[in-house]
Tab-separated table of C-alpha atoms in Angstrom:
chain	number	residue	atom	x	y	z
U	1	MET	CA	50.525	-80.744	13.255
U	2	VAL	CA	47.476	-78.580	12.548
U	3	ASN	CA	49.206	-75.331	13.362
U	4	SER	CA	52.034	-75.960	10.873
U	5	CYS	CA	49.712	-76.854	8.023
U	6	PRO	CA	49.946	-73.498	6.183
U	7	GLN	CA	53.766	-73.638	6.402
U	8	HIS	CA	54.080	-76.974	4.505
U	9	CYS	CA	51.184	-76.476	2.054
U	10	GLU	CA	50.553	-73.803	-0.471
U	11	CYS	CA	47.618	-71.729	0.637
U	12	GLU	CA	45.814	-71.856	-2.691
U	13	LEU	CA	46.015	-75.667	-2.873
U	14	LEU	CA	44.913	-75.882	0.723
U	15	LEU	CA	41.857	-73.732	0.110
U	16	GLN	CA	40.943	-75.637	-3.042
U	17	HIS	CA	41.046	-79.100	-1.417
U	18	CYS	CA	39.783	-78.184	2.079
U	19	ASP	CA	36.421	-77.042	3.267
U	20	GLY	CA	36.519	-73.478	4.545
U	21	GLU	CA	34.693	-74.309	7.741
U	22	LEU	CA	37.025	-77.224	8.643
U	23	LEU	CA	40.038	-75.120	7.815
U	24	LEU	CA	38.920	-72.352	10.108
U	25	GLN	CA	38.162	-74.846	12.893
U	26	HIS	CA	41.609	-76.548	12.784
U	27	CYS	CA	43.846	-73.562	11.869
U	28	GLU	CA	44.521	-70.475	13.886
U	29	CYS	CA	43.122	-67.444	12.163
U	30	GLU	CA	46.287	-65.377	12.656
U	31	LEU	CA	48.536	-67.975	10.955
U	32	LEU	CA	45.981	-68.420	8.235
U	33	LEU	CA	45.939	-64.685	7.535
U	34	GLN	CA	49.744	-64.468	7.553
U	35	HIS	CA	50.351	-67.272	5.016
U	36	CYS	CA	47.239	-66.909	2.813
U	37	GLU	CA	46.257	-64.056	0.570
U	38	TYR	CA	43.120	-62.534	2.030
U	39	GLU	CA	41.487	-62.246	-1.373
U	40	LEU	CA	41.760	-66.021	-1.907
U	41	LEU	CA	40.641	-66.549	1.654
U	42	LEU	CA	37.537	-64.454	1.105
U	43	GLN	CA	36.753	-66.243	-2.153
U	44	HIS	CA	36.913	-69.792	-0.676
U	45	CYS	CA	35.564	-69.086	2.832
U	46	GLU	CA	32.161	-67.846	3.749
U	47	CYS	CA	32.226	-64.401	5.236
U	48	GLU	CA	30.122	-65.314	8.265
U	49	LEU	CA	32.441	-68.203	9.194
U	50	LEU	CA	35.458	-66.019	8.744
U	51	LEU	CA	33.990	-63.374	11.007
U	52	GLN	CA	33.069	-65.971	13.644
U	53	HIS	CA	36.569	-67.562	13.893
U	54	CYS	CA	38.745	-64.450	13.313
U	55	ASP	CA	39.299	-61.481	15.508
U	56	GLY	CA	37.910	-58.325	13.964
U	57	GLU	CA	41.049	-56.256	14.603
U	58	LEU	CA	43.356	-58.873	13.016
U	59	LEU	CA	40.989	-59.224	10.079
U	60	LEU	CA	41.002	-55.505	9.436
U	61	GLN	CA	44.803	-55.376	9.729
U	62	HIS	CA	45.414	-58.114	7.117
U	63	CYS	CA	42.394	-57.485	4.813
U	64	GLU	CA	41.600	-54.386	2.846
U	65	TYR	CA	38.247	-53.056	3.902
U	66	GLU	CA	37.063	-52.618	0.325
U	67	LEU	CA	37.391	-56.357	-0.349
U	68	LEU	CA	35.894	-57.113	3.022
U	69	LEU	CA	32.842	-54.988	2.309
U	70	GLN	CA	32.474	-56.498	-1.178
U	71	HIS	CA	32.444	-60.137	0.068
U	72	CYS	CA	30.656	-59.616	3.381
U	73	ASP	CA	27.096	-58.616	4.047
U	74	GLY	CA	26.633	-55.420	5.992
U	75	GLU	CA	24.618	-56.931	8.832
U	76	PRO	CA	27.109	-59.647	9.976
U	77	LEU	CA	29.971	-57.224	9.457
U	78	LEU	CA	28.369	-54.714	11.796
U	79	GLN	CA	27.537	-57.417	14.346
U	80	HIS	CA	31.115	-58.835	14.663
U	81	PHE	CA	33.101	-55.601	14.451
U	82	GLU	CA	33.299	-52.789	16.920
U	83	TYR	CA	32.113	-49.682	15.161
U	84	GLU	CA	35.104	-47.615	16.345
U	85	LEU	CA	37.549	-50.031	14.682
U	86	LEU	CA	35.387	-50.259	11.591
U	87	LEU	CA	35.247	-46.492	11.212
U	88	GLN	CA	39.019	-46.219	11.760
U	89	HIS	CA	39.854	-48.708	8.980
U	90	CYS	CA	36.894	-48.074	6.635
U	91	ASP	CA	36.051	-45.029	4.590
U	92	GLY	CA	32.670	-43.545	5.378
U	93	GLU	CA	31.536	-43.456	1.757
U	94	LEU	CA	32.253	-47.175	1.225
U	95	LEU	CA	30.532	-47.994	4.461
U	96	LEU	CA	27.411	-46.071	3.452
U	97	GLN	CA	27.343	-47.610	-0.016
U	98	ASN	CA	27.636	-51.236	1.156
U	99	CYS	CA	25.591	-51.096	4.376
U	100	ASP	CA	21.923	-50.457	4.880
U	101	GLY	CA	21.191	-47.121	6.494
U	102	GLU	CA	18.824	-48.513	9.094
U	103	LEU	CA	21.315	-51.229	10.181
U	104	LEU	CA	24.079	-48.678	10.265
U	105	LEU	CA	22.116	-46.411	12.603
U	106	GLN	CA	21.176	-49.342	14.858
U	107	HIS	CA	24.771	-50.570	15.430
U	108	PHE	CA	26.608	-47.237	15.385
U	109	GLU	CA	26.384	-44.287	17.689
U	110	TYR	CA	25.215	-41.483	15.486
U	111	GLU	CA	27.705	-39.032	16.980
U	112	LEU	CA	30.684	-41.138	15.789
U	113	LEU	CA	28.941	-41.797	12.515
U	114	LEU	CA	28.442	-38.079	11.917
U	115	GLN	CA	32.097	-37.386	12.737
U	116	HIS	CA	33.510	-39.938	10.247
U	117	CYS	CA	30.937	-39.584	7.437
U	118	ASP	CA	30.374	-36.656	5.128
U	119	GLY	CA	26.995	-35.018	5.649
U	120	GLU	CA	26.008	-34.867	1.999
U	121	LEU	CA	26.927	-38.540	1.388
U	122	MET	CA	25.085	-39.577	4.483
U	123	LEU	CA	21.929	-37.760	3.372
U	124	GLN	CA	22.164	-39.414	-0.034
U	125	HIS	CA	22.465	-42.992	1.317
U	126	VAL	CA	20.378	-42.727	4.499
U	127	GLU	CA	16.727	-41.758	4.497
U	128	TYR	CA	16.208	-38.528	6.369
U	129	GLU	CA	13.250	-39.943	8.337
U	130	LEU	CA	15.518	-42.638	9.863
U	131	LEU	CA	18.214	-40.081	10.445
U	132	LEU	CA	15.856	-37.781	12.294
U	133	GLN	CA	14.535	-40.677	14.426
U	134	HIS	CA	18.008	-41.889	15.575
U	135	CYS	CA	19.853	-38.555	15.716
U	136	ASP	CA	19.518	-35.704	18.151
U	137	GLY	CA	18.473	-32.452	16.557
U	138	GLU	CA	21.356	-30.444	18.005
U	139	LEU	CA	24.022	-32.873	16.740
U	140	LEU	CA	22.295	-33.056	13.415
U	141	LEU	CA	22.376	-29.292	12.961
U	142	GLN	CA	26.002	-29.082	14.092
U	143	HIS	CA	27.341	-31.674	11.599
U	144	PHE	CA	25.071	-30.861	8.649
U	145	GLU	CA	24.856	-27.691	6.619
U	146	TYR	CA	21.318	-26.419	6.939
U	147	GLU	CA	21.000	-25.887	3.194
U	148	LEU	CA	21.689	-29.580	2.511
U	149	LEU	CA	19.467	-30.567	5.396
U	150	LEU	CA	16.547	-28.546	4.071
U	151	GLN	CA	17.070	-29.896	0.550
U	152	HIS	CA	16.934	-33.568	1.634
U	153	CYS	CA	14.536	-33.260	4.587
U	154	ASP	CA	10.857	-32.447	4.593
U	155	GLY	CA	10.081	-29.230	6.432
U	156	GLU	CA	7.379	-30.739	8.617
U	157	LEU	CA	9.595	-33.638	9.815
U	158	LEU	CA	12.454	-31.253	10.510
U	159	LEU	CA	10.234	-29.050	12.674
U	160	GLN	CA	8.927	-32.076	14.587
U	161	HIS	CA	12.371	-33.512	15.501
U	162	CYS	CA	14.385	-30.309	16.014
U	163	GLU	CA	13.936	-27.740	18.726
U	164	CYS	CA	12.769	-24.390	17.432
U	165	GLU	CA	15.494	-22.275	19.038
U	166	LEU	CA	18.297	-24.520	17.743
U	167	LEU	CA	16.776	-24.557	14.296
U	168	LEU	CA	16.615	-20.766	14.160
U	169	GLN	CA	20.196	-20.478	15.437
U	170	HIS	CA	21.671	-22.791	12.753
U	171	CYS	CA	19.314	-21.989	9.860
U	172	GLU	CA	18.898	-18.719	8.050
U	173	TYR	CA	15.413	-17.296	8.293
U	174	ALA	CA	15.041	-16.796	4.548
U	175	LEU	CA	15.928	-20.420	3.735
U	176	LEU	CA	13.579	-21.644	6.417
U	177	LEU	CA	10.740	-19.690	4.799
U	178	GLN	CA	11.516	-21.160	1.390
U	179	HIS	CA	11.390	-24.803	2.518
U	180	CYS	CA	8.714	-24.596	5.230
U	181	ASP	CA	5.091	-23.593	4.991
U	182	ASP	CA	3.970	-20.524	6.988
U	183	GLU	CA	1.237	-22.464	8.796
U	184	LEU	CA	3.746	-25.140	9.923
U	185	LEU	CA	6.078	-22.451	11.195
U	186	LEU	CA	3.335	-20.880	13.253
U	187	GLN	CA	2.331	-24.272	14.675
U	188	HIS	CA	5.853	-25.258	15.817
U	189	PHE	CA	7.381	-21.852	16.618
U	190	GLU	CA	6.466	-19.316	19.195
U	191	TYR	CA	5.611	-15.974	17.683
U	192	GLU	CA	8.134	-14.124	19.897
U	193	LEU	CA	10.998	-16.283	18.618
U	194	LEU	CA	9.959	-15.542	15.051
U	195	LEU	CA	10.006	-11.823	15.837
U	196	GLN	CA	13.553	-12.095	17.217
U	197	HIS	CA	14.974	-13.933	14.210
U	198	CYS	CA	12.983	-12.190	11.450
U	199	ASP	CA	15.026	-10.248	8.971
U	200	GLY	CA	14.010	-6.659	8.406
U	201	GLU	CA	13.711	-7.172	4.690
U	202	LEU	CA	11.207	-9.983	5.234
U	203	PRO	CA	8.288	-8.414	7.182
U	204	LEU	CA	5.790	-10.273	9.287
U	205	GLN	CA	3.307	-10.463	6.398
U	206	ASN	CA	4.670	-13.971	5.779
U	207	TYR	CA	3.141	-15.058	9.107
U	208	SER	CA	-0.428	-13.894	8.706
U	209	GLU	CA	-3.237	-16.290	9.524
U	210	GLU	CA	-4.771	-15.928	6.069
U	211	LYS	CA	-4.703	-18.718	3.524
U	212	PRO	CA	-1.926	-18.714	0.897
U	213	GLU	CA	-4.447	-17.942	-1.835
U	214	CYS	CA	-5.632	-14.840	0.031
U	215	LYS	CA	-2.062	-13.687	0.596
U	216	ARG	CA	-1.217	-14.106	-3.077
U	217	ASP	CA	-4.286	-12.136	-4.110
U	218	ALA	CA	-3.479	-9.424	-1.565
U	219	LYS	CA	0.086	-9.202	-2.837
U	220	ASN	CA	-1.043	-8.871	-6.436
U	221	LEU	CA	-3.586	-6.237	-5.444
U	222	TYR	CA	-0.909	-4.332	-3.530
U	223	HIS	CA	1.350	-4.210	-6.599
U	224	LYS	CA	-1.546	-2.755	-8.618
U	225	LEU	CA	-2.466	-0.175	-5.999
U	226	VAL	CA	1.049	1.299	-5.757
U	227	LYS	CA	1.267	1.955	-9.490
U	228	LEU	CA	1.264	5.602	-10.512
U	229	GLU	CA	-1.446	4.987	-13.094
U	230	TYR	CA	-3.879	3.644	-10.463
U	231	THR	CA	-3.430	6.537	-8.043
U	232	PHE	CA	-3.546	8.980	-10.954
U	233	LEU	CA	-6.979	7.679	-11.926
U	234	THR	CA	-8.031	7.814	-8.270
U	235	VAL	CA	-7.365	11.551	-8.200
U	236	VAL	CA	-9.118	12.147	-11.530
U	237	TRP	CA	-12.208	10.129	-10.585
U	238	GLU	CA	-12.438	11.851	-7.207
U	239	GLU	CA	-12.562	15.217	-8.966
U	240	VAL	CA	-15.188	14.147	-11.477
U	241	LEU	CA	-17.374	12.087	-9.145
U	242	GLU	CA	-17.459	14.821	-6.504
U	243	ARG	CA	-19.206	17.173	-8.969
U	244	SER	CA	-21.400	14.403	-10.394
U	245	SER	CA	-22.560	13.257	-6.957
U	246	LYS	CA	-23.691	16.695	-5.813
U	247	THR	CA	-25.418	17.381	-9.115
U	248	SER	CA	-27.216	14.036	-8.963
U	249	LYS	CA	-28.432	14.687	-5.400
U	250	LYS	CA	-29.840	18.052	-6.429
U	251	LEU	CA	-31.621	16.503	-9.417
U	252	GLN	CA	-33.323	13.999	-7.104
U	253	THR	CA	-34.727	16.740	-4.831
U	254	PRO	CA	-38.539	16.584	-4.725
U	255	GLY	CA	-40.166	19.444	-6.650
U	256	PHE	CA	-36.984	20.413	-8.436
U	257	ASP	CA	-37.621	22.397	-11.627
U	258	VAL	CA	-36.883	20.648	-14.898
U	259	PHE	CA	-35.372	23.771	-16.408
U	260	GLU	CA	-32.931	24.038	-13.528
U	261	GLY	CA	-32.052	20.370	-13.948
U	262	TYR	CA	-31.328	20.950	-17.616
U	263	LEU	CA	-29.023	23.848	-16.702
U	264	LEU	CA	-27.230	21.802	-14.052
U	265	LEU	CA	-26.561	18.882	-16.390
U	266	SER	CA	-25.412	21.234	-19.125
U	267	SER	CA	-22.999	22.910	-16.733
U	268	LEU	CA	-21.651	19.504	-15.666
U	269	LEU	CA	-21.119	18.570	-19.292
U	270	SER	CA	-19.204	21.799	-19.876
U	271	PHE	CA	-17.077	21.055	-16.807
U	272	VAL	CA	-16.045	17.614	-18.161
U	273	LYS	CA	-15.296	19.067	-21.601
U	274	GLU	CA	-13.075	21.697	-20.024
U	275	LEU	CA	-11.188	18.975	-18.106
U	276	ARG	CA	-10.587	17.134	-21.372
U	277	GLU	CA	-9.326	20.221	-23.168
U	278	ASN	CA	-6.971	21.217	-20.345
U	279	SER	CA	-5.783	17.702	-19.511
U	280	ALA	CA	-2.254	18.352	-20.833
U	281	ASP	CA	-1.822	21.276	-18.430
U	282	ARG	CA	-3.252	19.360	-15.444
U	283	ILE	CA	-1.108	16.229	-15.805
U	284	ALA	CA	1.614	17.571	-13.477
U	285	HIS	CA	-1.006	18.519	-10.863
U	286	TYR	CA	-2.579	15.068	-10.975
U	287	GLU	CA	0.815	13.352	-10.669
U	288	SER	CA	1.801	15.383	-7.600
U	289	GLU	CA	-1.582	14.641	-5.964
U	290	ALA	CA	-1.217	10.927	-6.755
U	291	LYS	CA	2.308	10.639	-5.328
U	292	GLY	CA	1.205	12.418	-2.179
U	293	LEU	CA	-1.399	9.770	-1.351
U	294	CYS	CA	1.159	7.174	-0.213
U	295	GLU	CA	4.926	6.836	0.129
U	296	ASP	CA	4.990	3.534	-1.755
U	297	ILE	CA	3.585	4.966	-4.985
U	298	THR	CA	5.914	4.381	-7.921
U	299	SER	CA	7.567	7.507	-9.330
U	300	SER	CA	7.266	6.535	-12.992
U	301	TYR	CA	4.747	4.906	-15.309
U	302	SER	CA	4.753	1.167	-15.981
U	303	ASP	CA	5.900	1.520	-19.570
U	304	ALA	CA	9.098	3.348	-18.568
U	305	SER	CA	11.015	0.043	-18.311
U	306	LYS	CA	9.554	-1.529	-21.462
U	307	ARG	CA	11.695	-1.963	-24.520
U	308	ILE	CA	10.926	0.374	-27.419
U	309	VAL	CA	10.044	-1.625	-30.555
U	310	THR	CA	11.312	0.087	-33.670
U	311	ARG	CA	9.281	-0.225	-36.853
U	312	LYS	CA	10.682	-0.275	-40.361
U	313	PHE	CA	8.891	1.786	-42.967
U	314	SER	CA	9.200	1.865	-46.703
U	315	VAL	CA	11.161	4.579	-48.482
U	316	GLY	CA	9.443	7.936	-48.568
U	317	THR	CA	7.281	7.396	-45.485
U	318	SER	CA	7.781	8.987	-42.114
U	319	GLY	CA	7.775	7.011	-38.870
U	320	ILE	CA	4.871	7.093	-36.458
U	321	ALA	CA	5.671	9.061	-33.311
U	322	SER	CA	5.453	6.703	-30.330
U	323	LEU	CA	4.140	8.104	-27.070
U	324	ARG	CA	5.330	6.986	-23.656
U	325	GLY	CA	4.683	7.875	-20.047
U	326	ALA	CA	2.321	10.770	-19.339
U	327	GLY	CA	1.595	11.447	-23.018
U	328	GLU	CA	0.487	7.898	-23.749
U	329	PHE	CA	-1.545	7.726	-20.530
U	330	ARG	CA	-3.335	11.001	-21.343
U	331	ILE	CA	-4.347	9.932	-24.841
U	332	GLU	CA	-5.108	6.259	-24.285
U	333	VAL	CA	-6.708	6.487	-20.829
U	334	LEU	CA	-7.776	10.010	-19.878
U	335	PHE	CA	-9.302	10.876	-23.248
U	336	GLN	CA	-11.304	7.636	-23.264
U	337	LEU	CA	-12.497	8.361	-19.720
U	338	TYR	CA	-13.628	11.890	-20.546
U	339	ASP	CA	-15.191	10.853	-23.870
U	340	CYS	CA	-17.212	8.139	-22.135
U	341	LEU	CA	-18.445	10.641	-19.542
U	342	ILE	CA	-19.397	13.151	-22.225
U	343	ILE	CA	-21.373	10.522	-24.164
U	344	GLN	CA	-23.261	9.399	-21.048
U	345	LEU	CA	-24.051	12.969	-20.031
U	346	HIS	CA	-25.444	13.679	-23.497
U	347	LYS	CA	-27.758	10.680	-23.118
U	348	ARG	CA	-29.026	11.986	-19.775
U	349	ILE	CA	-29.381	15.588	-20.921
U	350	ASP	CA	-31.443	14.653	-23.971
U	351	PRO	CA	-34.782	14.041	-22.063
U	352	TYR	CA	-34.337	17.288	-20.114
U	353	GLU	CA	-33.573	19.163	-23.304
U	354	GLN	CA	-36.706	17.875	-25.044
U	355	ILE	CA	-38.897	18.908	-22.122
U	356	ALA	CA	-37.227	22.303	-21.972
U	357	LYS	CA	-37.977	22.893	-25.650
U	358	ARG	CA	-41.619	21.880	-25.293
U	359	PHE	CA	-42.267	24.067	-22.241
U	360	LYS	CA	-40.069	26.949	-23.266
U	361	PHE	CA	-43.027	29.339	-23.277
U	362	TYR	CA	-43.359	28.994	-19.470
U	363	SER	CA	-39.999	30.601	-18.909
U	364	GLU	CA	-41.018	33.392	-21.301
U	365	LEU	CA	-44.218	33.950	-19.300
U	366	VAL	CA	-42.371	34.185	-15.992
U	367	ASN	CA	-39.442	36.263	-17.252
U	368	ASN	CA	-41.678	38.795	-19.087
U	369	SER	CA	-39.930	38.119	-22.371
U	370	GLU	CA	-41.526	37.840	-25.770
U	371	ILE	CA	-43.627	34.750	-26.289
U	372	ASP	CA	-42.384	32.326	-28.928
U	373	GLU	CA	-45.452	31.028	-30.719
U	374	ASP	CA	-43.415	28.251	-32.354
U	375	SER	CA	-42.738	26.657	-28.961
U	376	ILE	CA	-46.436	26.902	-28.103
U	377	LYS	CA	-47.399	25.220	-31.367
U	378	LEU	CA	-44.854	22.480	-30.656
U	379	ILE	CA	-46.444	21.548	-27.347
U	380	ILE	CA	-49.930	21.743	-28.872
U	381	LEU	CA	-48.827	19.327	-31.573
U	382	TYR	CA	-47.223	16.951	-29.081
U	383	TYR	CA	-50.172	16.943	-26.605
U	384	LYS	CA	-52.955	17.358	-29.157
U	385	ASP	CA	-55.368	15.193	-27.127
U	386	ASP	CA	-54.988	17.333	-23.993
U	387	ILE	CA	-54.297	20.888	-25.234
U	388	ASP	CA	-55.927	22.871	-28.062
U	389	HIS	CA	-54.861	25.894	-30.105
U	390	LYS	CA	-56.422	28.328	-27.595
U	391	LEU	CA	-53.268	28.007	-25.529
U	392	VAL	CA	-51.663	30.834	-27.559
U	393	ASN	CA	-54.297	33.379	-26.558
U	394	GLU	CA	-54.261	32.172	-22.946
U	395	CYS	CA	-50.533	32.753	-22.754
U	396	TYR	CA	-50.807	36.365	-23.938
U	397	GLN	CA	-53.577	37.090	-21.432
U	398	PHE	CA	-51.877	35.276	-18.556
U	399	LYS	CA	-48.633	37.164	-19.194
U	400	GLU	CA	-50.465	40.487	-18.832
U	401	TYR	CA	-52.210	39.171	-15.709
U	402	LEU	CA	-48.892	38.359	-14.050
U	403	HIS	CA	-47.484	41.756	-15.002
U	404	LEU	CA	-50.456	43.610	-13.487
U	405	GLN	CA	-50.377	41.513	-10.323
U	406	LYS	CA	-46.689	42.266	-9.742
U	407	SER	CA	-47.262	45.981	-10.303
U	408	GLN	CA	-50.111	46.074	-7.777
U	409	ASN	CA	-48.254	43.983	-5.215
U	410	THR	CA	-45.981	46.381	-3.274
U	411	GLU	CA	-44.579	43.873	-0.780
U	412	GLU	CA	-40.786	43.668	-0.641
U	413	ASN	CA	-40.744	39.893	-0.233
U	414	THR	CA	-42.391	39.357	-3.614
U	415	PRO	CA	-39.958	37.340	-5.763
U	416	SER	CA	-38.998	38.719	-9.163
U	417	LYS	CA	-39.260	35.275	-10.743
U	418	MET	CA	-41.887	32.632	-10.097
U	419	GLN	CA	-41.407	28.905	-10.388
U	420	CYS	CA	-43.876	26.820	-12.358
U	421	ALA	CA	-45.185	25.263	-9.162
U	422	GLU	CA	-45.861	28.743	-7.778
U	423	VAL	CA	-47.707	29.699	-10.965
U	424	LEU	CA	-49.966	26.653	-10.689
U	425	GLN	CA	-50.571	27.385	-7.018
U	426	LEU	CA	-51.508	30.967	-7.919
U	427	ILE	CA	-54.065	29.773	-10.490
U	428	CYS	CA	-55.633	27.406	-7.971
U	429	GLU	CA	-55.758	29.974	-5.164
U	430	GLN	CA	-57.328	32.635	-7.389
U	431	HIS	CA	-59.752	30.077	-8.875
U	432	LEU	CA	-58.567	30.768	-12.434
U	433	ILE	CA	-58.657	27.183	-13.672
U	434	GLU	CA	-61.713	27.834	-15.834
U	435	VAL	CA	-60.156	31.013	-17.206
U	436	PHE	CA	-56.855	29.369	-18.235
U	437	PRO	CA	-57.702	25.662	-18.695
U	438	ASN	CA	-54.962	24.908	-21.234
U	439	ILE	CA	-52.268	26.594	-19.175
U	440	THR	CA	-53.413	24.646	-16.116
U	441	THR	CA	-53.257	21.340	-18.007
U	442	ALA	CA	-49.840	22.138	-19.446
U	443	LEU	CA	-48.518	23.074	-16.004
U	444	LYS	CA	-49.784	19.793	-14.555
U	445	LEU	CA	-48.079	17.861	-17.348
U	446	TYR	CA	-44.887	19.753	-16.774
U	447	LEU	CA	-44.801	19.346	-13.008
U	448	THR	CA	-45.765	15.655	-13.008
U	449	SER	CA	-42.565	13.577	-12.845
U	450	CYS	CA	-41.903	9.882	-12.272
U	451	GLU	CA	-39.271	8.749	-9.805
U	452	ALA	CA	-37.667	5.333	-9.604
U	453	GLU	CA	-39.370	3.094	-7.087
U	454	ARG	CA	-37.208	2.270	-4.127
U	455	LYS	CA	-38.268	-1.186	-3.099
U	456	PHE	CA	-39.335	-1.454	0.549
U	457	SER	CA	-37.839	1.958	1.274
U	458	LYS	CA	-40.706	2.870	3.609
U	459	LEU	CA	-41.691	-0.589	4.748
U	460	SER	CA	-38.239	-0.976	6.295
U	461	PHE	CA	-39.094	1.790	8.775
U	462	ILE	CA	-42.147	-0.083	10.051
U	463	ARG	CA	-40.458	-2.596	12.319
U	464	ASN	CA	-42.343	-4.346	15.066
U	465	LYS	CA	-43.108	-7.877	16.105
U	466	PHE	CA	-46.587	-7.755	14.526
U	467	ARG	CA	-45.383	-6.917	11.024
U	468	SER	CA	-45.411	-10.532	9.775
U	469	THR	CA	-49.016	-11.030	10.971
U	470	MET	CA	-50.273	-7.533	10.099
U	471	THR	CA	-53.258	-7.210	7.793
U	472	GLU	CA	-52.918	-5.469	4.459
U	473	GLU	CA	-55.245	-2.625	5.394
U	474	ARG	CA	-53.322	-1.699	8.537
U	475	LEU	CA	-50.002	-2.000	6.729
U	476	ASN	CA	-51.230	0.335	3.957
U	477	SER	CA	-52.420	2.848	6.535
U	478	LEU	CA	-49.049	2.854	8.270
U	479	CYS	CA	-47.322	3.269	4.906
U	480	ILE	CA	-49.500	6.294	4.083
U	481	LEU	CA	-48.673	7.874	7.446
U	482	SER	CA	-45.015	7.323	6.789
U	483	LEU	CA	-45.101	8.615	3.218
U	484	GLU	CA	-47.131	11.689	4.100
U	485	ASN	CA	-45.495	12.366	7.448
U	486	ASP	CA	-45.246	16.080	6.724
U	487	ILE	CA	-49.057	16.262	6.520
U	488	ALA	CA	-49.526	13.949	9.495
U	489	ARG	CA	-47.484	16.239	11.729
U	490	LYS	CA	-49.809	19.171	10.944
U	491	LEU	CA	-52.965	17.271	11.926
U	492	SER	CA	-54.513	18.100	15.278
U	493	TYR	CA	-55.903	15.210	17.289
U	494	ASP	CA	-57.416	17.354	20.031
U	495	LYS	CA	-61.187	17.121	20.454
U	496	THR	CA	-63.097	20.229	19.547
């Protein structure tokens, strides 16, 4: 009587007047599905009861899986159906949309799930952390395109759950660098594997142990160093500084004559001026020298690729000629460089020039030329507290004295010219200080020069364990021995 109930009653009336649970208990599920519309059946019967009393295969044959997924919760559906049948009758997209990703991975073998579901849809509906936990890395890389995988997955998690060799086989090296940090790559990959899979266009500079900030700074510095303008200036500065350095060392020589220093600085100034005047002819030479420093130096100037901005002028006016390349670099950079050097050299020559003008009469005394009384009056006026007007007469007499001494001295080694220090030494040896007092005072003023103090330059040579506890007297004595070492070497310590 129970089995024939759906044959004698309309299914809709039966479902309206009967409880779904009683109906499923007293009616066979197959007959119920044959005589009742499955949509009405799903509306009036609870999904869990329907799944408990009906075979999953029959239910999938008579019910559309879309309606089944809409009326049934994902968890009981996955518990009562075999996943192979469910995947055969259900579309993967609908299954992913209506079922929780974690439950889906718990009840389904991920290999079958990957075969029946699209990789992109699966990554959209399933969190990649759960996917990496339940799926093997090899299967994951086989069924998913690595670009999609890197877009949806964090680089660190991907490196933790996938073997390095498989990841390098299925992923392009460039994409892996874009989505993964260099430090993480070095932590999870062996350096030899990275060398095997590195592309030639991407050198190993991406795998240095430096911090990203240091690498960015180094890259920016590299782009500046390979510019033609930078190497051009390197060649120019090397040429200028080489002359300046040797001239400066000569000027710092102890006992160097002030007149000679004035001549050296003047010659250096003339050298820089000549470089400025002939800069147009030396541009090609500088460029060839700059390009020969390194193979990576750019062949053209930076402004070669810049767009030329045209200017509109009023009627009757001519346009301004715009310079580019070597011409612009020569005027805007080289000329400023040379002009700055010329200004600084003038500042340094000025003190030497003033001293040379004041003591010009000394060169006239030594060179047997006519004595300029104006220069003598100038030094008398400047050092009026130390020198008097008798200096003029002393100069005339001393000039004749030097002339007579040279004529009487027949030795071949006698120099034709005498330095100011030699003149002062001659006066002291011949005891002529009282005869030429003003000349002696002027020579002492001329030869006395002040040098910049080099802090602890000599104390640094006195190194022993007693230095911190040394008394001031002993330290001063050691300093004097070090400063006057040329005199100390001549002293004899033998007892007489």
